[in-house]
Short mmCIF file of C-alpha atoms in Angstrom, two decimals:
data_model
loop_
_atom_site.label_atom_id
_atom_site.label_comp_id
_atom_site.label_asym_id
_atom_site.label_seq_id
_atom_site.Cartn_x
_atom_site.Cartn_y
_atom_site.Cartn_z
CA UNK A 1437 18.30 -2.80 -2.04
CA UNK A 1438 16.43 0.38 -0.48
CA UNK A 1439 15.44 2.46 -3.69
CA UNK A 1440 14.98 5.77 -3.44
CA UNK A 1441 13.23 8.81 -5.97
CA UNK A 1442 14.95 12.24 -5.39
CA UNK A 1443 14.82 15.48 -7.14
CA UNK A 1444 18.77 17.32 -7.48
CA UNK A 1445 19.65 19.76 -10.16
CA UNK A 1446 15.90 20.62 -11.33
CA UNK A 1447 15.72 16.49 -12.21
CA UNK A 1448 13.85 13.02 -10.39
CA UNK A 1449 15.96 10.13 -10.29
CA UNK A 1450 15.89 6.57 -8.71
CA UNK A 1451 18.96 5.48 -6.66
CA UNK A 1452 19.84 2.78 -3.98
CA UNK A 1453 20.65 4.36 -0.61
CA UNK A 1454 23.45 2.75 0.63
CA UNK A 1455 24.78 1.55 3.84
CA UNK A 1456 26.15 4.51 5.07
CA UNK A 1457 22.58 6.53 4.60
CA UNK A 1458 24.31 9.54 3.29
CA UNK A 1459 25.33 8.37 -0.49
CA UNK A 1460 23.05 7.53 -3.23
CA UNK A 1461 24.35 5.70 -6.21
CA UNK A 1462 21.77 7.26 -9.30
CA UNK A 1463 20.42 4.83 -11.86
CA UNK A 1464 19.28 5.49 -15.25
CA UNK A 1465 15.44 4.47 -15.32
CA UNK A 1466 13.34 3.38 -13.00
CA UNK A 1467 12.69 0.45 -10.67
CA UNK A 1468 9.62 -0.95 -13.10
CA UNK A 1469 10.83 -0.88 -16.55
CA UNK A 1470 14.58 -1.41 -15.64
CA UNK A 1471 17.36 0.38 -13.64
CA UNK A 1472 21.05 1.16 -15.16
CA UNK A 1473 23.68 2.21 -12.82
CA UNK A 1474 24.78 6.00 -14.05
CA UNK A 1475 28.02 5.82 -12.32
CA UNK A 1476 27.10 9.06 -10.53
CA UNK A 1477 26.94 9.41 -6.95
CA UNK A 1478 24.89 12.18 -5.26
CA UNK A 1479 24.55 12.77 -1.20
CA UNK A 1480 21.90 13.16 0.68
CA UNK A 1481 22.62 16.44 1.84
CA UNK A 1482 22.15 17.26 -1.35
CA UNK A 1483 19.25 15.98 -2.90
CA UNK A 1484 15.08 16.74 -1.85
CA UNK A 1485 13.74 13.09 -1.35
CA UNK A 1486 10.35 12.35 -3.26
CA UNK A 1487 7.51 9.85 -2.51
CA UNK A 1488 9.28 6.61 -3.64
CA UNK A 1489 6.42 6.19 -6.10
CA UNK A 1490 5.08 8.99 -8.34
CA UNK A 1491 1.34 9.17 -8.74
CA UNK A 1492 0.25 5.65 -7.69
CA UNK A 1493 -2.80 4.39 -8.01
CA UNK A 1494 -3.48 4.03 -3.80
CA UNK A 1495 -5.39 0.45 -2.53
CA UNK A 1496 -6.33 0.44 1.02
CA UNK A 1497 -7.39 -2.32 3.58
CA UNK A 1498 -9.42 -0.97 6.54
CA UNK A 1499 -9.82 -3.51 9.71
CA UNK A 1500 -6.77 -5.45 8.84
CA UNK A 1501 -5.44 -5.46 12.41
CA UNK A 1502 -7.86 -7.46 15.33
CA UNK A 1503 -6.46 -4.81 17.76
CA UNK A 1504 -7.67 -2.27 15.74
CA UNK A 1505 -11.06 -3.68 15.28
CA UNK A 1506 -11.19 -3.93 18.41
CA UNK A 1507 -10.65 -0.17 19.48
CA UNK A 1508 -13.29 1.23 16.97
CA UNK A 1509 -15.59 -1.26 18.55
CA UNK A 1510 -16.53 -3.45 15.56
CA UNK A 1511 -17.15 -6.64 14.24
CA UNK A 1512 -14.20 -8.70 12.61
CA UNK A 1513 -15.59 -7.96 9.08
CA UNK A 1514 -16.52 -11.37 6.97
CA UNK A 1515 -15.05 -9.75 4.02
CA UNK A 1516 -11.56 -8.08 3.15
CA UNK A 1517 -12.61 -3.87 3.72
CA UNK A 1518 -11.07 -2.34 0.60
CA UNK A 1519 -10.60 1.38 -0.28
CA UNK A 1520 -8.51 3.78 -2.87
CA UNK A 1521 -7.16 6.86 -2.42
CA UNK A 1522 -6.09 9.69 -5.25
CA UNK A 1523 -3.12 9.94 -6.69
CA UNK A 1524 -2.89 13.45 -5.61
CA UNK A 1525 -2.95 12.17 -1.60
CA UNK A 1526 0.50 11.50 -1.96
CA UNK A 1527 3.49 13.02 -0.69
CA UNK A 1528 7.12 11.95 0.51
CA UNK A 1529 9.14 11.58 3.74
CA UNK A 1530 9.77 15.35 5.10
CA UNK A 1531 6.88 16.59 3.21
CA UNK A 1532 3.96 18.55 4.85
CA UNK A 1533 0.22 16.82 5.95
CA UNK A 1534 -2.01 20.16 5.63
CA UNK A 1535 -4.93 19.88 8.48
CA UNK A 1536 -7.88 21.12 6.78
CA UNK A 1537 -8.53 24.59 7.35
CA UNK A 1538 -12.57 22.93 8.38
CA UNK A 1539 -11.04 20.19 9.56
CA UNK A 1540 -12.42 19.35 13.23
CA UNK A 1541 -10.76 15.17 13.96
CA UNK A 1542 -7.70 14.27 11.68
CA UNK A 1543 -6.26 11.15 12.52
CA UNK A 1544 -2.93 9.33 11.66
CA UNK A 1545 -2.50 5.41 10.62
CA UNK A 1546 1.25 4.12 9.91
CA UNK A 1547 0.87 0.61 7.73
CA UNK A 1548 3.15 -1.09 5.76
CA UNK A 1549 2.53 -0.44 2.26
CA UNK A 1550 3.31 -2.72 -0.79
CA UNK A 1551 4.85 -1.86 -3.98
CA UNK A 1552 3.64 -4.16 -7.13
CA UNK A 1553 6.27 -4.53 -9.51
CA UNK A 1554 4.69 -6.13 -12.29
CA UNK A 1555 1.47 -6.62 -14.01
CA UNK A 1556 -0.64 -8.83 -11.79
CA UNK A 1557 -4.05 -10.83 -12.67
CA UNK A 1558 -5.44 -13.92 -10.71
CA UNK A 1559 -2.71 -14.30 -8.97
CA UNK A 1560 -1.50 -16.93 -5.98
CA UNK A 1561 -0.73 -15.83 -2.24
CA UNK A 1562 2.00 -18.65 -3.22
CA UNK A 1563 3.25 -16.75 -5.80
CA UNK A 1564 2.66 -13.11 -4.71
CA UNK A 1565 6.53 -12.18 -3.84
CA UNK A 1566 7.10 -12.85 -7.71
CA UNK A 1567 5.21 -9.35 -8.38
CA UNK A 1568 6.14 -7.52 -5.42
CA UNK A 1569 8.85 -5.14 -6.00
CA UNK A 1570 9.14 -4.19 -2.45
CA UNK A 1571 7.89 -2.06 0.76
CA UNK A 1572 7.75 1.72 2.48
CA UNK A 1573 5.72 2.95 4.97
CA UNK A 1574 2.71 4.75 4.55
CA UNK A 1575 1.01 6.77 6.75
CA UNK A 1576 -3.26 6.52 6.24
CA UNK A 1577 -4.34 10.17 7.32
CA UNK A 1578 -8.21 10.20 7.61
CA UNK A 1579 -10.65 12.94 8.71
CA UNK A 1580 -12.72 11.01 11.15
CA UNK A 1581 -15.89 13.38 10.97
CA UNK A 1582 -16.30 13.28 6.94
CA UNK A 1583 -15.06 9.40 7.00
CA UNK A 1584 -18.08 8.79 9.29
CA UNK A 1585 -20.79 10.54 7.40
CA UNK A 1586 -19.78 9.01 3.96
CA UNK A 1587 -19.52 5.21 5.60
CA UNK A 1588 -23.12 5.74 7.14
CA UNK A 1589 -23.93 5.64 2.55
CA UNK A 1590 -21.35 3.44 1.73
CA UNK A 1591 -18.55 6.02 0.35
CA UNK A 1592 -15.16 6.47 1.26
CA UNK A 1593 -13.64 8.84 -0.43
CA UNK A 1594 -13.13 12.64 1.05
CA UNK A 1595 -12.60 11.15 4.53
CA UNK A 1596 -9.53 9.26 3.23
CA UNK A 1597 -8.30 11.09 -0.22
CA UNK A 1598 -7.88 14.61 0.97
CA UNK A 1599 -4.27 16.05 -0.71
CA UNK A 1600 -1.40 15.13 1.47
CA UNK A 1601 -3.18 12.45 3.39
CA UNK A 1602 -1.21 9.69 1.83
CA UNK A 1603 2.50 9.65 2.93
CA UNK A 1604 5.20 7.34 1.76
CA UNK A 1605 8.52 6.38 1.98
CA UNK A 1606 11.39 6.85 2.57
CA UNK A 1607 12.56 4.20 0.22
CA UNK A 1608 11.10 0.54 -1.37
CA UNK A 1609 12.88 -1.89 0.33
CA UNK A 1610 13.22 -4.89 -2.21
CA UNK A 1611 14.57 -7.84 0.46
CA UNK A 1612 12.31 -7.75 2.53
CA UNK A 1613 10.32 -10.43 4.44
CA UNK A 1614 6.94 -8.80 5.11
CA UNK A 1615 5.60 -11.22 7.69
CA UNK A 1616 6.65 -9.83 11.08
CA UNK A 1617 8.03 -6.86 10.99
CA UNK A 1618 7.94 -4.36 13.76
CA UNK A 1619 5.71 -0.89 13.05
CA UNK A 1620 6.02 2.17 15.12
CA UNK A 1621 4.43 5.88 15.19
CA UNK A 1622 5.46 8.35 16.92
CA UNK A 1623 3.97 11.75 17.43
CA UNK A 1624 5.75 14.35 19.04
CA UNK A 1625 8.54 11.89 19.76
CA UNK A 1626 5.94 9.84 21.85
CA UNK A 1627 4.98 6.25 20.80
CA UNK A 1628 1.33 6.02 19.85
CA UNK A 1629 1.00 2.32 18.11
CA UNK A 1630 4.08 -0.56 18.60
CA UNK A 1631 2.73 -3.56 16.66
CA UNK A 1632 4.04 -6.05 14.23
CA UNK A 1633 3.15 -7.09 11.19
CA UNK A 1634 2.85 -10.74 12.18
CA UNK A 1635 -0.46 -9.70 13.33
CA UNK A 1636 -1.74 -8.79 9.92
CA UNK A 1637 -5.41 -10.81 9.53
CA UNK A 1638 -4.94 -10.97 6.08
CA UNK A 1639 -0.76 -11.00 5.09
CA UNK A 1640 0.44 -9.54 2.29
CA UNK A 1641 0.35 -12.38 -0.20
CA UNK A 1642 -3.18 -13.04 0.47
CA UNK A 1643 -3.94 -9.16 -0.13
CA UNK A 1644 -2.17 -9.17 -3.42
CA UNK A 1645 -4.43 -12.40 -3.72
CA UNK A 1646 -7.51 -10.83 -3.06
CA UNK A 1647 -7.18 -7.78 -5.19
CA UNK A 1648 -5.81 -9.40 -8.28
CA UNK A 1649 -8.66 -12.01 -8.28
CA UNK A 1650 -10.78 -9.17 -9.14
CA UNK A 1651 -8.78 -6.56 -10.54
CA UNK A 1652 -5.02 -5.66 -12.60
CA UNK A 1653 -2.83 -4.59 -10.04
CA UNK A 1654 0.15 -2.42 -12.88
CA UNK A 1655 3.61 -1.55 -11.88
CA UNK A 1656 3.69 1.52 -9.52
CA UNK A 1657 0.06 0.66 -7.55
CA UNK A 1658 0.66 0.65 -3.88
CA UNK A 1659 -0.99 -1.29 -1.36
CA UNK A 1660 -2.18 -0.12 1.86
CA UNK A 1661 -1.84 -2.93 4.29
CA UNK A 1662 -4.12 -1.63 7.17
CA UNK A 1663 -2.56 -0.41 10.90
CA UNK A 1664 -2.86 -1.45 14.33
CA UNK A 1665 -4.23 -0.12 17.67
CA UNK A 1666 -3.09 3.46 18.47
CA UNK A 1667 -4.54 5.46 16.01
CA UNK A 1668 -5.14 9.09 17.16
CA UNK A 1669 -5.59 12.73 16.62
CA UNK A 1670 -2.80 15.00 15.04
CA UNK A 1671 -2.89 18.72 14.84
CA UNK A 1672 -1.30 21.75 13.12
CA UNK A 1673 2.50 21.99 14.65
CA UNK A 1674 2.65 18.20 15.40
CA UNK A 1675 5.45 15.81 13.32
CA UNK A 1676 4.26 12.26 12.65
CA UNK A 1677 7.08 9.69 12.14
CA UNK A 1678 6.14 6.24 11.20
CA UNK A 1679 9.03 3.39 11.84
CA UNK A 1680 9.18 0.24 9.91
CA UNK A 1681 11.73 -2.57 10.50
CA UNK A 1682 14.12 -2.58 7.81
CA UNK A 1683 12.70 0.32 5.59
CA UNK A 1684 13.61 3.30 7.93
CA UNK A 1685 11.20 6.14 9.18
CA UNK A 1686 8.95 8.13 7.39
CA UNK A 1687 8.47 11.55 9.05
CA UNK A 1688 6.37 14.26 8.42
CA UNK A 1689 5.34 17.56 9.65
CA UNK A 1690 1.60 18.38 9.87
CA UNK A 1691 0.41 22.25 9.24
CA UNK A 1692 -2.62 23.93 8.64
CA UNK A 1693 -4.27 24.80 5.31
CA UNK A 1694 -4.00 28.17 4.46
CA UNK A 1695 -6.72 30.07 3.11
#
């Protein structure tokens, strides 16, 4: 199933894209306390498309990629690198990233990003897929400059949480194998990181391990995976699309902040 959140008519549903990619077949609900079929079918012509997950709470795994390690010229790190991002960083497919109006190195990062489905505490990379309602690409904007003053004091938080700098979607794909699955990004039309998720250090069951040994993941939170080699500088007039296997592409404009 590829679920989908939409606005149409001044209201937000959830609906399963289907086959075709042009018809939408609305539930009543939503994809963590249950979804009813409505019976009412709405096109995508017709609809705006949302991020696929309204105000999550945003985890994020930096150096999850050896190739990516590699480029920023660091150690393997002897611990999983975790981060969060606001709420408020999030927007959907289509939507705008604003550059910041002192913004001087903005960078893009296409992942794969988990969706947890259920309440999750202590729980086994074994039995991770059991709270996993699905996937959608993400897209890890990060403003290089602040990033690299607040790591020098162990913060990450402005560098990474800026509005807008959190992309998802287009849709949660719920059958989906996650372990080797091929990630593009584009910018411009021009392929700037080809990778697959096969090359994850840490795959997603042990992440969903990791963070639930410590913490509750709730319905809604996303998961950040981490991204490959390739990342690189976007700028005001620029369109990022980031391509997951099986999920689709999520594609976004980026423009500058006004004043």
């Amino acid at each position: 199933m590829r679920i989908v959140r939409y606005a149409v008519g001044g209201a937000c549903h959830y609906g399963e894209l289907e086959s075709d990619d042009v018809t939408i077949a609305r539930f009543e609900g939503d994809p963590f306390t249950g979804l009813t079929p409505s019976g009412v079918l709405d096109e995508m012509g017709d609809v705006v498309l949302l991020s696929p997950v309204e105000s999550p709470r945003i985890f994020g795994f930096a150096y999850n990629y050896a190739s990516h390690v590699d480029e920023t010229d660091r150690d393997v790190p002897d611990v999983p690198v975790c981060f969060m991002k606001p709420s408020t960083a999030v927007v959907g497919s289509g939507d705008a990233i604003v550059y910041p109006a002192d913004g001087e190195l903005i960078h893009f990062e296409g992942e794969l990003v988990v969706v947890i489905g259920k309440k999750a505490r202590h729980v086994k990379p074994a039995e991770a897929h059991e709270y996993i309602l699905g996937y959608t690409c993400g897209n890890d904007v990060s403003d290089r400059i602040v990033q690299r003053k607040e790591s020098r004091y162990g913060t990450l938080l402005i560098g990474k949480g800026q509005d807008t700098f959190a992309p998802l979607g287009p849709v949660i794909a719920t059958e989906l194998d996650p372990s080797a699955l091929s990630l593009t990004t584009r910018v411009n039309g021009r392929v700037t990181q080809s990778a697959s998720t096969a090359d994850l250090m840490l795959p997603v069951p042990d992440l969903v391990s990791y963070l639930s040994r410590y913490l509750t993941l709730l319905p809604g939170d996303v998961i950040m995976t981490g991204t490959p080699a390739g990342v690189g500088p976007i700028r005001p007039g620029d369109e990022v699309e980031v391509e997951i296997e099986g999920i689709g592409v999520l594609r976004n404009p980026v423009v500058a902040e006004g004043r």
